[in-house]
Amino acid sequence: MQLRLDAADRLVELVEERRGPVYAEEAARRLFKLRHVPAGMARSLLDEAVTADARLAWSGDSVRLATPPGHDLPLERATYVVVDLETTGLRPGVCRICEIGAVRVRELELAETFQTLVDPGLPLGAFVASLTGLRDRELRLAPPTAHAVRRFLDFAGDAVLVAHNARFDLAFLDRETERLTGRRLAGPVVDTVSLARRVLGGRVSRAGLASLAHFFGTSARPCHRALPDATATAEILVALIGLAQERGATSVADLCELASTRTRRIYLKRSLAFGAPTCPGVYLFRDAHDQVLYVGRARDLRARLRSYFRTDRQRPAVEAALAALERIEWREYGSELEAALEELRLIRELRPPANARVSRPDRYVYLRRRGHGLVCSSTPTELGPIRSRSRARLAARLLDGASDDELAAPELALPRLRAKVRERAEALRYEDAARLRDRVAALERIVAELRRLRRLRRAACCLVVPTLEPGFARTVFVAGGRIAAVRSVPPGAGARLEVEAALALCRAAELSLDPEAADELLLVGSFLRRPPPELRVCPLDAGAILAAATRAAALGPARPAPGRTPARRRAA
C-alpha cells in the first residue's frame, strides 16, 4: 500500500511539473525507471495508483489532476462537516483516536451531529484522562477504531471537512482512512485557525479554540470533548465565513485560499524547482530584480529545492527570501565537496541577505599577547581567527593577568577558572559566579575552535572526488593550513603532470593564518570527519592519488541513494 501511495505522490508531482496531462508511457518510464514500455502495460502499471488517489484522474491515455468535489461550490450552498478528535497523544501512528465528534453545517446552519467513543486498544495516559474526563473502562466498551472511522466517513460523505488546527486531526484521520480504504482524504479542508488569523486581522491575540469561542460568544463552550468542541468550531466557522464574504470570498475554493497559511502560498511557487537534477550542486534564489537572496548547496538538488515548498520549518530570513523568490538558478557538480567550496565562494562574493552566517573574514579577530594579558586584534596569530568578536573579548578579559603558559595555551587556564566558579557559588556569590561562568563558557568555545584549527593546520592530504566530466576526477590538496591546490585530473598521461604540479605547490606551502584559508580548512574538516561515499582521502603521494583518481573517474558523479531524501542541512 505504501508503495502505491508513494507512486501517487510522485505522479502528482510529475503532472504538476509538466503543467498538464502526462502520457502513461512517459509517466511509467519516470516512475519505474523503464527504458521502454508499451502503452497498455504503462496504463496497467499506473492504474491502481491513479484510481486509488482522488487527486488524479485518467484523461484518455494521459494522467491529469482531478478537481476536488465541491471545490467550486458557492459558500452558502456548500455542506461542511466540522470534526474534532480526542486522542491518546500527539503522534499519529503511535497514538490513537479515543473520541470523534462532528457537526454538519448546511446552508450556514448547524444541522445533524455525530459522536462516538473509540476503543484505542491501549490505556489512556494520566494527563489525557484528566484533560478529557474519559476513562479506560468507558473506552473498552466503545467500538474499535476501524468501525468508528468508517461510520464517520459515511456521515461526512463528500462534504467540505473543517477542523480547528486541521493538520492535527486530519493526520489521524488520514492514517486510519489509509488502513481502511487504501486512500487518503482528498477533498477540500478548511482550517479555522488559519482562517481566523487571516480574516480577523489581529483582533484577537490568540487563535485557540477557547479564545475564538469567547470572541464570537458561541453557545457551545470548548471542554476538551469531541462533540462540544466540534459544535463550538462550527459556530466559529459560520461567523468566519461571513467575514470571508466581506473580503470577497464566494466559493469553497476562495475560502480554502483564505485559510491557507503562508507556507501554502509559497507552495504555489513549487514550479520554480521543476527540472532540477538529482546530482550535487549549489542553488541561488533570485528576486524580480535578479538579485541573489540566498545561496545553498545540496547533495540532491531536486529533493532539497522541493523541500522548501513542502514544509513551514524555515528561518524567518529564508521565509522572506521564498516570499520574494522569482527564479532559482542551480549549478551542477560531480560531488558535494565541489558544491560546498563553490557555495563558500559565492557567499563571500555575493553576501546574500538570507544566509544566516555570511562569511565575513574581514570581521574575524585574533587573540594577541600584550603585557600580562590578551587583546583582540586583526593581526594574524596562532590564537585565531575567531568569528565572534564578543566571545573573543570575554575570553581576553578572563585571561587578564594569567601566567605566561596560560596566555600561550588558554586551555591550561580552564581547570583553575572552573574551580573559581565553584568557589564563588559555594560562597553564595551567585551573580559573580554567573558572570564568571559566562566568560568561562566563551573561553571553552574558543579553545575548542582553536584545537580543531590546530589539528587541521597540521593536516597534509589530498581529497579525491568524481567530477561531471567523463574520465576526470577532482583533487583538493591540503597543506600548510590551507587548500594548497585544486586540480582536475584528466585520463591518460596528463594525470601525473597535474598531480606532480599540485604536490610541488604543497611542498612550497607555508603555514597560513589567513581567515579565508581557515574558513576553507574548516569546511574541508567537516568532510574529513564525515566523508561521503564518493570521497577518497589520500596521503600526499602521487601513486596513491592517481589510483584514487582512476577509481573516482570510473565511479562517476555522486548520486543520492535510491529512495532516500537527504536530511536537511543547517543553512549556511
C-alpha positions as a Python dict, from the first residue, in 0.01 Angstrom:
ca = {
    (1, 'M'): (0, 0, 0),
    (2, 'Q'): (277, 241, 93),
    (3, 'L'): (448, 187, -243),
    (4, 'R'): (125, 273, -421),
    (5, 'L'): (80, 590, -217),
    (6, 'D'): (441, 694, -284),
    (7, 'A'): (386, 634, -657),
    (8, 'A'): (75, 852, -645),
    (9, 'D'): (267, 1134, -476),
    (10, 'R'): (541, 1118, -739),
    (11, 'L'): (281, 1106, -1016),
    (12, 'V'): (111, 1420, -881),
    (13, 'E'): (449, 1597, -878),
    (14, 'L'): (517, 1489, -1237),
    (15, 'V'): (181, 1619, -1363),
    (16, 'E'): (234, 1947, -1175),
    (17, 'E'): (585, 1977, -1320),
    (18, 'R'): (457, 1933, -1675),
    (19, 'R'): (166, 2172, -1604),
    (20, 'G'): (-76, 1939, -1778),
    (21, 'P'): (-163, 1576, -1856),
    (22, 'V'): (123, 1328, -1893),
    (23, 'Y'): (104, 1026, -2124),
    (24, 'A'): (102, 694, -1942),
    (25, 'E'): (416, 569, -2120),
    (26, 'E'): (622, 870, -2009),
    (27, 'A'): (486, 855, -1654),
    (28, 'A'): (570, 484, -1625),
    (29, 'R'): (921, 547, -1756),
    (30, 'R'): (980, 822, -1500),
    (31, 'L'): (826, 643, -1203),
    (32, 'F'): (955, 291, -1262),
    (33, 'K'): (1285, 373, -1440),
    (34, 'L'): (1190, 179, -1753),
    (35, 'R'): (1359, 247, -2086),
    (36, 'H'): (1065, 137, -2299),
    (37, 'V'): (714, 37, -2200),
    (38, 'P'): (409, -20, -2425),
    (39, 'A'): (105, 200, -2366),
    (40, 'G'): (-111, -90, -2243),
    (41, 'M'): (147, -205, -1990),
    (42, 'A'): (210, 154, -1875),
    (43, 'R'): (-159, 205, -1808),
    (44, 'S'): (-186, -120, -1614),
    (45, 'L'): (116, -24, -1403),
    (46, 'L'): (-31, 317, -1318),
    (47, 'D'): (-400, 230, -1296),
    (48, 'E'): (-401, 124, -931),
    (49, 'A'): (-223, 441, -818),
    (50, 'V'): (-447, 668, -1029),
    (51, 'T'): (-781, 511, -937),
    (52, 'A'): (-694, 493, -566),
    (53, 'D'): (-595, 860, -536),
    (54, 'A'): (-864, 1127, -558),
    (55, 'R'): (-607, 1384, -675),
    (56, 'L'): (-558, 1200, -1007),
    (57, 'A'): (-779, 1101, -1298),
    (58, 'W'): (-744, 943, -1642),
    (59, 'S'): (-788, 1158, -1949),
    (60, 'G'): (-772, 907, -2235),
    (61, 'D'): (-423, 760, -2217),
    (62, 'S'): (-295, 1052, -2008),
    (63, 'V'): (-293, 1120, -1636),
    (64, 'R'): (-421, 1456, -1515),
    (65, 'L'): (-504, 1623, -1186),
    (66, 'A'): (-862, 1582, -1069),
    (67, 'T'): (-1064, 1871, -934),
    (68, 'P'): (-1171, 1801, -572),
    (69, 'P'): (-1551, 1763, -541),
    (70, 'G'): (-1726, 2069, -407),
    (71, 'H'): (-1430, 2298, -462),
    (72, 'D'): (-1625, 2544, -681),
    (73, 'L'): (-1949, 2543, -481),
    (74, 'P'): (-2079, 2879, -352),
    (75, 'L'): (-2015, 2922, 19),
    (76, 'E'): (-2382, 2934, 117),
    (77, 'R'): (-2470, 2620, -82),
    (78, 'A'): (-2180, 2400, 32),
    (79, 'T'): (-2217, 2140, 305),
    (80, 'Y'): (-1949, 2138, 572),
    (81, 'V'): (-1867, 1873, 830),
    (82, 'V'): (-1680, 2011, 1129),
    (83, 'V'): (-1484, 1739, 1307),
    (84, 'D'): (-1291, 1722, 1631),
    (85, 'L'): (-1092, 1431, 1773),
    (86, 'E'): (-971, 1336, 2117),
    (87, 'T'): (-659, 1120, 2103),
    (88, 'T'): (-428, 934, 2339),
    (89, 'G'): (-137, 1158, 2239),
    (90, 'L'): (7, 1383, 1972),
    (91, 'R'): (176, 1140, 1730),
    (92, 'P'): (-32, 969, 1457),
    (93, 'G'): (62, 606, 1417),
    (94, 'V'): (189, 580, 1775),
    (95, 'C'): (-115, 735, 1946),
    (96, 'R'): (-475, 651, 1866),
    (97, 'I'): (-818, 815, 1842),
    (98, 'C'): (-1038, 780, 2151),
    (99, 'E'): (-1336, 1002, 2055),
    (100, 'I'): (-1484, 1153, 1738),
    (101, 'G'): (-1734, 1438, 1730),
    (102, 'A'): (-1872, 1610, 1419),
    (103, 'V'): (-2138, 1864, 1320),
    (104, 'R'): (-2287, 1906, 974),
    (105, 'V'): (-2336, 2266, 861),
    (106, 'R'): (-2588, 2300, 577),
    (107, 'E'): (-2672, 2638, 421),
    (108, 'L'): (-2474, 2802, 702),
    (109, 'E'): (-2697, 2646, 967),
    (110, 'L'): (-2592, 2380, 1219),
    (111, 'A'): (-2772, 2054, 1143),
    (112, 'E'): (-2704, 1687, 1232),
    (113, 'T'): (-2437, 1580, 1479),
    (114, 'F'): (-2217, 1272, 1511),
    (115, 'Q'): (-2046, 1147, 1824),
    (116, 'T'): (-1881, 822, 1925),
    (117, 'L'): (-1626, 699, 2172),
    (118, 'V'): (-1350, 484, 2024),
    (119, 'D'): (-1162, 195, 2179),
    (120, 'P'): (-795, 289, 2115),
    (121, 'G'): (-668, -52, 2218),
    (122, 'L'): (-425, 98, 2469),
    (123, 'P'): (-462, 269, 2807),
    (124, 'L'): (-509, 643, 2838),
    (125, 'G'): (-231, 839, 2998),
    (126, 'A'): (-300, 1021, 3322),
    (127, 'F'): (-272, 1361, 3152),
    (128, 'V'): (-524, 1277, 2876),
    (129, 'A'): (-764, 1121, 3128),
    (130, 'S'): (-755, 1432, 3348),
    (131, 'L'): (-787, 1666, 3047),
    (132, 'T'): (-1085, 1492, 2883),
    (133, 'G'): (-1251, 1315, 3174),
    (134, 'L'): (-1253, 990, 2974),
    (135, 'R'): (-1184, 660, 3149),
    (136, 'D'): (-1039, 334, 3021),
    (137, 'R'): (-1346, 137, 3130),
    (138, 'E'): (-1570, 356, 2909),
    (139, 'L'): (-1347, 315, 2608),
    (140, 'R'): (-1322, -63, 2640),
    (141, 'L'): (-1696, -78, 2572),
    (142, 'A'): (-1672, 153, 2268),
    (143, 'P'): (-1649, 37, 1903),
    (144, 'P'): (-1300, -28, 1758),
    (145, 'T'): (-1120, 241, 1558),
    (146, 'A'): (-1195, 93, 1215),
    (147, 'H'): (-1571, 76, 1284),
    (148, 'A'): (-1585, 429, 1430),
    (149, 'V'): (-1387, 586, 1145),
    (150, 'R'): (-1600, 409, 884),
    (151, 'R'): (-1915, 549, 1048),
    (152, 'F'): (-1764, 897, 1046),
    (153, 'L'): (-1669, 872, 677),
    (154, 'D'): (-2027, 770, 596),
    (155, 'F'): (-2152, 1070, 794),
    (156, 'A'): (-1911, 1313, 624),
    (157, 'G'): (-1971, 1191, 268),
    (158, 'D'): (-1846, 1447, 13),
    (159, 'A'): (-1880, 1746, 244),
    (160, 'V'): (-1605, 2000, 295),
    (161, 'L'): (-1410, 1898, 604),
    (162, 'V'): (-1343, 2163, 868),
    (163, 'A'): (-1130, 2136, 1182),
    (164, 'H'): (-959, 2362, 1430),
    (165, 'N'): (-587, 2300, 1368),
    (166, 'A'): (-681, 2068, 1082),
    (167, 'R'): (-327, 1939, 1038),
    (168, 'F'): (-353, 1750, 1369),
    (169, 'D'): (-700, 1597, 1324),
    (170, 'L'): (-655, 1515, 955),
    (171, 'A'): (-323, 1340, 1024),
    (172, 'F'): (-504, 1087, 1246),
    (173, 'L'): (-799, 1052, 1008),
    (174, 'D'): (-572, 1012, 705),
    (175, 'R'): (-380, 730, 871),
    (176, 'E'): (-693, 542, 972),
    (177, 'T'): (-855, 602, 630),
    (178, 'E'): (-547, 457, 458),
    (179, 'R'): (-576, 145, 672),
    (180, 'L'): (-942, 105, 583),
    (181, 'T'): (-957, 200, 216),
    (182, 'G'): (-601, 247, 93),
    (183, 'R'): (-686, 611, 13),
    (184, 'R'): (-630, 945, 175),
    (185, 'L'): (-886, 1216, 238),
    (186, 'A'): (-850, 1430, -75),
    (187, 'G'): (-1145, 1672, -59),
    (188, 'P'): (-1124, 2041, 40),
    (189, 'V'): (-1020, 2105, 402),
    (190, 'V'): (-1066, 2433, 589),
    (191, 'D'): (-858, 2509, 898),
    (192, 'T'): (-1038, 2756, 1125),
    (193, 'V'): (-709, 2852, 1294),
    (194, 'S'): (-557, 2982, 970),
    (195, 'L'): (-887, 3129, 854),
    (196, 'A'): (-934, 3321, 1180),
    (197, 'R'): (-583, 3461, 1169),
    (198, 'R'): (-644, 3583, 815),
    (199, 'V'): (-989, 3738, 840),
    (200, 'L'): (-969, 3875, 1195),
    (201, 'G'): (-652, 4068, 1117),
    (202, 'G'): (-507, 4069, 1470),
    (203, 'R'): (-831, 4148, 1653),
    (204, 'V'): (-764, 3850, 1881),
    (205, 'S'): (-426, 3789, 2042),
    (206, 'R'): (-459, 3410, 2012),
    (207, 'A'): (-641, 3183, 1767),
    (208, 'G'): (-704, 2900, 2015),
    (209, 'L'): (-1049, 2744, 2024),
    (210, 'A'): (-1133, 2887, 2367),
    (211, 'S'): (-1019, 3236, 2265),
    (212, 'L'): (-1227, 3235, 1946),
    (213, 'A'): (-1530, 3091, 2125),
    (214, 'H'): (-1510, 3378, 2376),
    (215, 'F'): (-1458, 3635, 2098),
    (216, 'F'): (-1762, 3519, 1898),
    (217, 'G'): (-1974, 3433, 2204),
    (218, 'T'): (-2059, 3078, 2095),
    (219, 'S'): (-2333, 2891, 2280),
    (220, 'A'): (-2116, 2577, 2298),
    (221, 'R'): (-1814, 2600, 2523),
    (222, 'P'): (-1495, 2405, 2443),
    (223, 'C'): (-1419, 2149, 2713),
    (224, 'H'): (-1175, 1902, 2550),
    (225, 'R'): (-1453, 1668, 2447),
    (226, 'A'): (-1509, 1598, 2080),
    (227, 'L'): (-1874, 1698, 2020),
    (228, 'P'): (-1880, 2023, 2228),
    (229, 'D'): (-1550, 2130, 2068),
    (230, 'A'): (-1682, 2046, 1718),
    (231, 'T'): (-2003, 2241, 1789),
    (232, 'A'): (-1808, 2546, 1904),
    (233, 'T'): (-1588, 2519, 1594),
    (234, 'A'): (-1899, 2500, 1373),
    (235, 'E'): (-2037, 2822, 1523),
    (236, 'I'): (-1699, 2988, 1474),
    (237, 'L'): (-1693, 2865, 1112),
    (238, 'V'): (-2026, 3030, 1032),
    (239, 'A'): (-1901, 3361, 1175),
    (240, 'L'): (-1571, 3336, 985),
    (241, 'I'): (-1749, 3261, 657),
    (242, 'G'): (-1941, 3586, 698),
    (243, 'L'): (-1617, 3776, 747),
    (244, 'A'): (-1464, 3594, 449),
    (245, 'Q'): (-1757, 3701, 230),
    (246, 'E'): (-1687, 4061, 329),
    (247, 'R'): (-1339, 4008, 185),
    (248, 'G'): (-1485, 3892, -145),
    (249, 'A'): (-1484, 3513, -97),
    (250, 'T'): (-1769, 3348, -289),
    (251, 'S'): (-1673, 2981, -324),
    (252, 'V'): (-1519, 2700, -123),
    (253, 'A'): (-1201, 2747, -327),
    (254, 'D'): (-1185, 3112, -213),
    (255, 'L'): (-1236, 3002, 148),
    (256, 'C'): (-955, 2744, 121),
    (257, 'E'): (-728, 3010, -25),
    (258, 'L'): (-807, 3247, 263),
    (259, 'A'): (-743, 2968, 513),
    (260, 'S'): (-409, 2878, 354),
    (261, 'T'): (-103, 2959, 559),
    (262, 'R'): (196, 3149, 427),
    (263, 'T'): (369, 2822, 354),
    (264, 'R'): (77, 2718, 136),
    (265, 'R'): (113, 3036, -69),
    (266, 'I'): (483, 2968, -107),
    (267, 'Y'): (391, 2617, -221),
    (268, 'L'): (237, 2778, -529),
    (269, 'K'): (593, 2865, -637),
    (270, 'R'): (699, 2499, -640),
    (271, 'S'): (711, 2505, -1020),
    (272, 'L'): (1032, 2711, -991),
    (273, 'A'): (1207, 2391, -876),
    (274, 'F'): (1077, 2180, -1164),
    (275, 'G'): (1352, 2033, -1376),
    (276, 'A'): (1618, 2039, -1103),
    (277, 'P'): (1861, 1746, -1136),
    (278, 'T'): (1926, 1482, -870),
    (279, 'C'): (2301, 1548, -854),
    (280, 'P'): (2507, 1760, -610),
    (281, 'G'): (2523, 2131, -671),
    (282, 'V'): (2460, 2484, -547),
    (283, 'Y'): (2143, 2686, -589),
    (284, 'L'): (2074, 3059, -583),
    (285, 'F'): (1739, 3220, -501),
    (286, 'R'): (1689, 3535, -710),
    (287, 'D'): (1422, 3806, -682),
    (288, 'A'): (1240, 4001, -953),
    (289, 'H'): (1548, 4224, -999),
    (290, 'D'): (1775, 3919, -1035),
    (291, 'Q'): (1944, 3992, -701),
    (292, 'V'): (2068, 3685, -513),
    (293, 'L'): (1872, 3639, -190),
    (294, 'Y'): (2008, 3306, -69),
    (295, 'V'): (2279, 3056, -161),
    (296, 'G'): (2279, 2691, -56),
    (297, 'R'): (2418, 2355, -151),
    (298, 'A'): (2270, 2008, -172),
    (299, 'R'): (2369, 1652, -238),
    (300, 'D'): (2039, 1611, -427),
    (301, 'L'): (1933, 1941, -581),
    (302, 'R'): (1583, 1825, -672),
    (303, 'A'): (1500, 1692, -326),
    (304, 'R'): (1645, 1993, -147),
    (305, 'L'): (1467, 2252, -362),
    (306, 'R'): (1132, 2075, -341),
    (307, 'S'): (1165, 2052, 37),
    (308, 'Y'): (1143, 2432, 64),
    (309, 'F'): (785, 2421, -68),
    (310, 'R'): (667, 2127, 148),
    (311, 'T'): (735, 2250, 500),
    (312, 'D'): (692, 2561, 711),
    (313, 'R'): (1005, 2493, 916),
    (314, 'Q'): (1213, 2776, 774),
    (315, 'R'): (1406, 3054, 941),
    (316, 'P'): (1239, 3396, 907),
    (317, 'A'): (1512, 3517, 670),
    (318, 'V'): (1463, 3217, 440),
    (319, 'E'): (1084, 3261, 455),
    (320, 'A'): (1130, 3622, 342),
    (321, 'A'): (1357, 3505, 59),
    (322, 'L'): (1097, 3250, -51),
    (323, 'A'): (826, 3517, -47),
    (324, 'A'): (1035, 3737, -281),
    (325, 'L'): (1158, 3445, -491),
    (326, 'E'): (1112, 3475, -866),
    (327, 'R'): (1379, 3244, -1008),
    (328, 'I'): (1600, 2959, -890),
    (329, 'E'): (1939, 2912, -1051),
    (330, 'W'): (2129, 2589, -993),
    (331, 'R'): (2476, 2473, -1089),
    (332, 'E'): (2563, 2103, -1104),
    (333, 'Y'): (2881, 1947, -970),
    (334, 'G'): (3020, 1597, -952),
    (335, 'S'): (3042, 1586, -572),
    (336, 'E'): (2916, 1757, -261),
    (337, 'L'): (3272, 1872, -178),
    (338, 'E'): (3291, 2071, -501),
    (339, 'A'): (2947, 2218, -433),
    (340, 'A'): (3048, 2316, -78),
    (341, 'L'): (3360, 2501, -194),
    (342, 'E'): (3158, 2684, -458),
    (343, 'E'): (2890, 2773, -203),
    (344, 'L'): (3153, 2925, 27),
    (345, 'R'): (3296, 3128, -261),
    (346, 'L'): (2956, 3257, -368),
    (347, 'I'): (2853, 3355, -14),
    (348, 'R'): (3175, 3552, 27),
    (349, 'E'): (3136, 3720, -309),
    (350, 'L'): (2760, 3791, -311),
    (351, 'R'): (2681, 3820, 64),
    (352, 'P'): (2316, 3712, 25),
    (353, 'P'): (2088, 3867, 291),
    (354, 'A'): (1908, 3541, 380),
    (355, 'N'): (2220, 3341, 465),
    (356, 'A'): (2238, 3327, 843),
    (357, 'R'): (2615, 3339, 880),
    (358, 'V'): (2759, 3525, 585),
    (359, 'S'): (3131, 3463, 577),
    (360, 'R'): (3299, 3794, 666),
    (361, 'P'): (3672, 3722, 712),
    (362, 'D'): (3737, 4095, 745),
    (363, 'R'): (3549, 4088, 1077),
    (364, 'Y'): (3737, 3793, 1227),
    (365, 'V'): (3970, 3864, 1518),
    (366, 'Y'): (4274, 3703, 1678),
    (367, 'L'): (4394, 3696, 2039),
    (368, 'R'): (4735, 3866, 2070),
    (369, 'R'): (4968, 3897, 2367),
    (370, 'R'): (5003, 4247, 2516),
    (371, 'G'): (5169, 4290, 2853),
    (372, 'H'): (5023, 4046, 3107),
    (373, 'G'): (4709, 3975, 2908),
    (374, 'L'): (4548, 3919, 2570),
    (375, 'V'): (4372, 4166, 2342),
    (376, 'C'): (4158, 4127, 2030),
    (377, 'S'): (4347, 4216, 1715),
    (378, 'S'): (4321, 4189, 1339),
    (379, 'T'): (4688, 4085, 1325),
    (380, 'P'): (4704, 3710, 1250),
    (381, 'T'): (4835, 3488, 1532),
    (382, 'E'): (4801, 3120, 1613),
    (383, 'L'): (4515, 3210, 1852),
    (384, 'G'): (4263, 3264, 1576),
    (385, 'P'): (4086, 3351, 1366),
    (386, 'I'): (3778, 3379, 1589),
    (387, 'R'): (3445, 3460, 1424),
    (388, 'S'): (3275, 3606, 1732),
    (389, 'R'): (3434, 3933, 1843),
    (390, 'S'): (3220, 3947, 2159),
    (391, 'R'): (3326, 3596, 2262),
    (392, 'A'): (3690, 3684, 2199),
    (393, 'R'): (3660, 3994, 2422),
    (394, 'L'): (3509, 3789, 2706),
    (395, 'A'): (3793, 3538, 2680),
    (396, 'A'): (4059, 3812, 2673),
    (397, 'R'): (3909, 3978, 2980),
    (398, 'L'): (3902, 3645, 3161),
    (399, 'L'): (4271, 3576, 3092),
    (400, 'D'): (4389, 3916, 3209),
    (401, 'G'): (4678, 3858, 3449),
    (402, 'A'): (4714, 3489, 3364),
    (403, 'S'): (5052, 3312, 3360),
    (404, 'D'): (5271, 3309, 3052),
    (405, 'D'): (5190, 2943, 2988),
    (406, 'E'): (4816, 3012, 3009),
    (407, 'L'): (4843, 3308, 2775),
    (408, 'A'): (5024, 3092, 2521),
    (409, 'A'): (4781, 2799, 2560),
    (410, 'P'): (4448, 2926, 2704),
    (411, 'E'): (4318, 2572, 2762),
    (412, 'L'): (4563, 2543, 3055),
    (413, 'A'): (4364, 2809, 3242),
    (414, 'L'): (4031, 2627, 3227),
    (415, 'P'): (4071, 2399, 3536),
    (416, 'R'): (4170, 2699, 3753),
    (417, 'L'): (3883, 2911, 3623),
    (418, 'R'): (3624, 2638, 3669),
    (419, 'A'): (3739, 2599, 4029),
    (420, 'K'): (3689, 2976, 4081),
    (421, 'V'): (3329, 2946, 3956),
    (422, 'R'): (3262, 2670, 4210),
    (423, 'E'): (3425, 2867, 4491),
    (424, 'R'): (3210, 3174, 4426),
    (425, 'A'): (2893, 2965, 4403),
    (426, 'E'): (2977, 2792, 4735),
    (427, 'A'): (3039, 3134, 4892),
    (428, 'L'): (2684, 3233, 4778),
    (429, 'R'): (2825, 3495, 4541),
    (430, 'Y'): (2585, 3384, 4271),
    (431, 'E'): (2598, 3693, 4049),
    (432, 'D'): (2979, 3687, 4040),
    (433, 'A'): (2972, 3312, 3974),
    (434, 'A'): (2725, 3356, 3686),
    (435, 'R'): (2932, 3634, 3531),
    (436, 'L'): (3248, 3424, 3555),
    (437, 'R'): (3066, 3116, 3424),
    (438, 'D'): (2963, 3301, 3106),
    (439, 'R'): (3322, 3409, 3043),
    (440, 'V'): (3450, 3056, 3103),
    (441, 'A'): (3190, 2923, 2856),
    (442, 'A'): (3314, 3172, 2594),
    (443, 'L'): (3672, 3062, 2654),
    (444, 'E'): (3573, 2694, 2625),
    (445, 'R'): (3413, 2761, 2287),
    (446, 'I'): (3722, 2941, 2164),
    (447, 'V'): (3955, 2668, 2294),
    (448, 'A'): (3753, 2402, 2110),
    (449, 'E'): (3768, 2604, 1786),
    (450, 'L'): (4143, 2661, 1820),
    (451, 'R'): (4208, 2292, 1886),
    (452, 'R'): (4016, 2198, 1573),
    (453, 'L'): (4208, 2455, 1369),
    (454, 'R'): (4543, 2334, 1504),
    (455, 'R'): (4464, 1976, 1405),
    (456, 'L'): (4360, 2083, 1057),
    (457, 'R'): (4665, 2306, 1011),
    (458, 'R'): (4882, 2001, 1068),
    (459, 'A'): (4690, 1802, 805),
    (460, 'A'): (4861, 1712, 478),
    (461, 'C'): (4638, 1511, 248),
    (462, 'C'): (4451, 1501, -81),
    (463, 'L'): (4075, 1465, -119),
    (464, 'V'): (3969, 1293, -441),
    (465, 'V'): (3613, 1309, -574),
    (466, 'P'): (3438, 1242, -907),
    (467, 'T'): (3351, 1523, -1145),
    (468, 'L'): (3089, 1574, -1414),
    (469, 'E'): (3348, 1543, -1692),
    (470, 'P'): (3367, 1178, -1805),
    (471, 'G'): (3702, 1019, -1719),
    (472, 'F'): (3811, 1310, -1497),
    (473, 'A'): (3847, 1340, -1119),
    (474, 'R'): (3878, 1645, -894),
    (475, 'T'): (4155, 1663, -637),
    (476, 'V'): (4177, 1904, -343),
    (477, 'F'): (4524, 1928, -186),
    (478, 'V'): (4550, 2040, 177),
    (479, 'A'): (4887, 2155, 316),
    (480, 'G'): (5025, 2446, 518),
    (481, 'G'): (4692, 2519, 688),
    (482, 'R'): (4512, 2592, 361),
    (483, 'I'): (4382, 2442, 39),
    (484, 'A'): (4711, 2450, -147),
    (485, 'A'): (4574, 2342, -486),
    (486, 'V'): (4262, 2218, -665),
    (487, 'R'): (4323, 2018, -981),
    (488, 'S'): (4116, 1833, -1240),
    (489, 'V'): (4295, 1507, -1312),
    (490, 'P'): (4243, 1402, -1677),
    (491, 'P'): (4266, 1048, -1811),
    (492, 'G'): (4594, 936, -1963),
    (493, 'A'): (4947, 1065, -1921),
    (494, 'G'): (4838, 1419, -1826),
    (495, 'A'): (4717, 1294, -1488),
    (496, 'R'): (5065, 1255, -1340),
    (497, 'L'): (5168, 1603, -1458),
    (498, 'E'): (4870, 1762, -1281),
    (499, 'V'): (4932, 1567, -960),
    (500, 'E'): (5306, 1640, -955),
    (501, 'A'): (5242, 2013, -1010),
    (502, 'A'): (4998, 2018, -717),
    (503, 'L'): (5240, 1826, -493),
    (504, 'A'): (5508, 2085, -572),
    (505, 'L'): (5272, 2359, -451),
    (506, 'C'): (5208, 2159, -133),
    (507, 'R'): (5580, 2127, -61),
    (508, 'A'): (5623, 2502, -106),
    (509, 'A'): (5319, 2593, 105),
    (510, 'E'): (5392, 2790, 424),
    (511, 'L'): (5167, 2789, 728),
    (512, 'S'): (4874, 3024, 667),
    (513, 'L'): (4684, 3203, 945),
    (514, 'D'): (4466, 3385, 693),
    (515, 'P'): (4093, 3393, 790),
    (516, 'E'): (3976, 3293, 442),
    (517, 'A'): (4212, 2995, 448),
    (518, 'A'): (4072, 2900, 791),
    (519, 'D'): (3716, 2902, 653),
    (520, 'E'): (3813, 2669, 371),
    (521, 'L'): (4009, 2448, 611),
    (522, 'L'): (3711, 2412, 847),
    (523, 'L'): (3490, 2324, 552),
    (524, 'V'): (3732, 2052, 441),
    (525, 'G'): (3748, 1933, 802),
    (526, 'S'): (3373, 1870, 802),
    (527, 'F'): (3419, 1633, 507),
    (528, 'L'): (3715, 1462, 674),
    (529, 'R'): (3501, 1393, 983),
    (530, 'R'): (3211, 1250, 782),
    (531, 'P'): (3330, 1163, 432),
    (532, 'P'): (3055, 1089, 175),
    (533, 'P'): (3081, 755, -10),
    (534, 'E'): (3244, 901, -322),
    (535, 'L'): (3522, 1082, -132),
    (536, 'R'): (3870, 928, -103),
    (537, 'V'): (4133, 1073, 133),
    (538, 'C'): (4493, 1003, 30),
    (539, 'P'): (4837, 1094, 166),
    (540, 'L'): (5042, 1333, -43),
    (541, 'D'): (5178, 1051, -257),
    (542, 'A'): (5146, 1061, -635),
    (543, 'G'): (5080, 689, -676),
    (544, 'A'): (4802, 678, -416),
    (545, 'I'): (4640, 992, -557),
    (546, 'L'): (4647, 862, -916),
    (547, 'A'): (4495, 529, -810),
    (548, 'A'): (4216, 709, -620),
    (549, 'A'): (4155, 942, -917),
    (550, 'T'): (4118, 643, -1150),
    (551, 'R'): (3859, 487, -918),
    (552, 'A'): (3672, 819, -880),
    (553, 'A'): (3660, 871, -1257),
    (554, 'A'): (3522, 520, -1303),
    (555, 'L'): (3265, 577, -1027),
    (556, 'G'): (3122, 888, -1194),
    (557, 'P'): (2931, 1180, -1035),
    (558, 'A'): (2783, 1134, -690),
    (559, 'R'): (2417, 1037, -671),
    (560, 'P'): (2183, 1015, -370),
    (561, 'A'): (2088, 667, -253),
    (562, 'P'): (1768, 541, -426),
    (563, 'G'): (1452, 602, -230),
    (564, 'R'): (1618, 832, 20),
    (565, 'T'): (1573, 1204, 63),
    (566, 'P'): (1882, 1372, 208),
    (567, 'A'): (1841, 1521, 553),
    (568, 'R'): (1813, 1897, 560),
    (569, 'R'): (2142, 2071, 626),
    (570, 'R'): (2157, 2370, 856),
    (571, 'A'): (2154, 2676, 634),
    (572, 'A'): (2490, 2839, 586),
}
